[in-house]
C-alpha positions as a Python dict, from the first residue, in 0.01 Angstrom:
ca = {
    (1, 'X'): (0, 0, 0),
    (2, 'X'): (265, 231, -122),
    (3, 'X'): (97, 567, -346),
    (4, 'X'): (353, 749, -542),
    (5, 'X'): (315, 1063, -665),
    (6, 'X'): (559, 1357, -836),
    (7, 'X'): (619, 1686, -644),
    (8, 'X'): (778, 1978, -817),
    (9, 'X'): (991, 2153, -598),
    (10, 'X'): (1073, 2538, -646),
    (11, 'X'): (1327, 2724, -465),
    (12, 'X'): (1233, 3048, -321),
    (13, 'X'): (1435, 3347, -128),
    (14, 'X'): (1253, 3215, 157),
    (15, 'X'): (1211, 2819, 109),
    (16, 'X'): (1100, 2562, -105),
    (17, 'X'): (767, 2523, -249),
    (18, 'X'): (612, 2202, -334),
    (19, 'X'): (315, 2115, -598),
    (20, 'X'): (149, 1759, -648),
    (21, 'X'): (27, 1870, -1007),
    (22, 'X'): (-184, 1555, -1039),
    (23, 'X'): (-345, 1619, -686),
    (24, 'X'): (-542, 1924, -832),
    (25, 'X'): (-199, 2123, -714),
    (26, 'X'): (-195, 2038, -403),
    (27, 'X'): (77, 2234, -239),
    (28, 'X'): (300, 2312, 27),
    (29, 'X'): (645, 2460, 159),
    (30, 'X'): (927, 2417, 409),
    (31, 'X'): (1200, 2656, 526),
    (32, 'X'): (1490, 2408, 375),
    (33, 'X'): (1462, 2143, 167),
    (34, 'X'): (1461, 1849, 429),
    (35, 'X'): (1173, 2033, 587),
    (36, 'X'): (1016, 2079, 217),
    (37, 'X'): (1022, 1716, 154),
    (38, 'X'): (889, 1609, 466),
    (39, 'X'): (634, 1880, 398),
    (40, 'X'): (568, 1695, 112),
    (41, 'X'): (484, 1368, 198),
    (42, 'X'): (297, 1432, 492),
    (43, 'X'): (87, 1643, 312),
    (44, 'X'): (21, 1383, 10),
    (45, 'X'): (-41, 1147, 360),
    (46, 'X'): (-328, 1384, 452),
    (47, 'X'): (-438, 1463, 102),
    (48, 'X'): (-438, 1074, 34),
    (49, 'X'): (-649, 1023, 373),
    (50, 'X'): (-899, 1225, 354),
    (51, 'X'): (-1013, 1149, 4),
    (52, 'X'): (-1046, 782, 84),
    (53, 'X'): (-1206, 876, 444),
    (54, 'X'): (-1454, 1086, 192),
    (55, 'X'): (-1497, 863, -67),
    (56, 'X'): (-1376, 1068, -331),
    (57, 'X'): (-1120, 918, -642),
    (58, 'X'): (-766, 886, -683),
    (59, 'X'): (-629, 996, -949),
    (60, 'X'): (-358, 760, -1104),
    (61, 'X'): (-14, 956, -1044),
    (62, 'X'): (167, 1072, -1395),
    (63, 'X'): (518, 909, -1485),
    (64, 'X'): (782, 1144, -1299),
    (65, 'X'): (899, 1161, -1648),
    (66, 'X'): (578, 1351, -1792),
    (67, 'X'): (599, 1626, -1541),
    (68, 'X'): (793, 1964, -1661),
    (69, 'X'): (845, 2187, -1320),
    (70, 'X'): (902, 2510, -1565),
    (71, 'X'): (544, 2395, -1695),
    (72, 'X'): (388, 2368, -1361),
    (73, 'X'): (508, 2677, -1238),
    (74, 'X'): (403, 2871, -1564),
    (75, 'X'): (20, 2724, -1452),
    (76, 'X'): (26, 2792, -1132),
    (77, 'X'): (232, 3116, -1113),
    (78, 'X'): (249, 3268, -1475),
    (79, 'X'): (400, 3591, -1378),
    (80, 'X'): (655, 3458, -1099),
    (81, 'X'): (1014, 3407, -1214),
    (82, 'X'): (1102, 3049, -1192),
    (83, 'X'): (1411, 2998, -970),
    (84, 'X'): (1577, 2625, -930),
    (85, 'X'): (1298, 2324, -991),
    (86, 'X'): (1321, 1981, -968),
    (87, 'X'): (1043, 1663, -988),
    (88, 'X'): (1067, 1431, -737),
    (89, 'X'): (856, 1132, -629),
    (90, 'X'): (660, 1141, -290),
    (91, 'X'): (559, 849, -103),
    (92, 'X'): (282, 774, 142),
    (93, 'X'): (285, 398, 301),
    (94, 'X'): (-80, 307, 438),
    (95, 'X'): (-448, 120, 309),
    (96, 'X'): (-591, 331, 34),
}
């Protein structure tokens, strides 16, 4: 089975950061943004995993389209200046 979600990516002076807003902001970062985006995915891998090896629900992932990174980042980080953000859509192949 193929889960989809959006990421926001942020660039940083030090990296990329990376939020799954409908994963209860799930997050991570890379140095670049090949590492940030295979960051990404293996952390929606994990985050996917362990709440079927727990039992818990998966949420249904929003349209990429619905997502507003300047939006995001004024949740997560009000008072951090918003650099360069993009939405894109992670991937994780496996049995969920």
């Amino acid at each position: 089975m193929l889960s989809m979600y959006p990421a926001c990516f942020y660039k940083e002076e030090n990296g990329y950061s990376v939020i799954f807003p409908d994963l209860n902001w799930l997050a991570t970062q890379g140095d670049t943004i090949e590492e940030a985006m295979e960051m990404a995915v293996e952390c929606l891998a994990g985050y996917l995993h362990t709440c079927q090896m727990d039992g818990d629900a998966i949420p249904a992932p929003s349209k990429m389209s619905d997502i507003d990174p300047v939006e995001v980042s004024k949740q997560v980080a009000p008072d951090e200046p918003l650099g360069e953000a993009f939405v894109n859509m992670k991937c994780r192949l496996g049995n969920l």
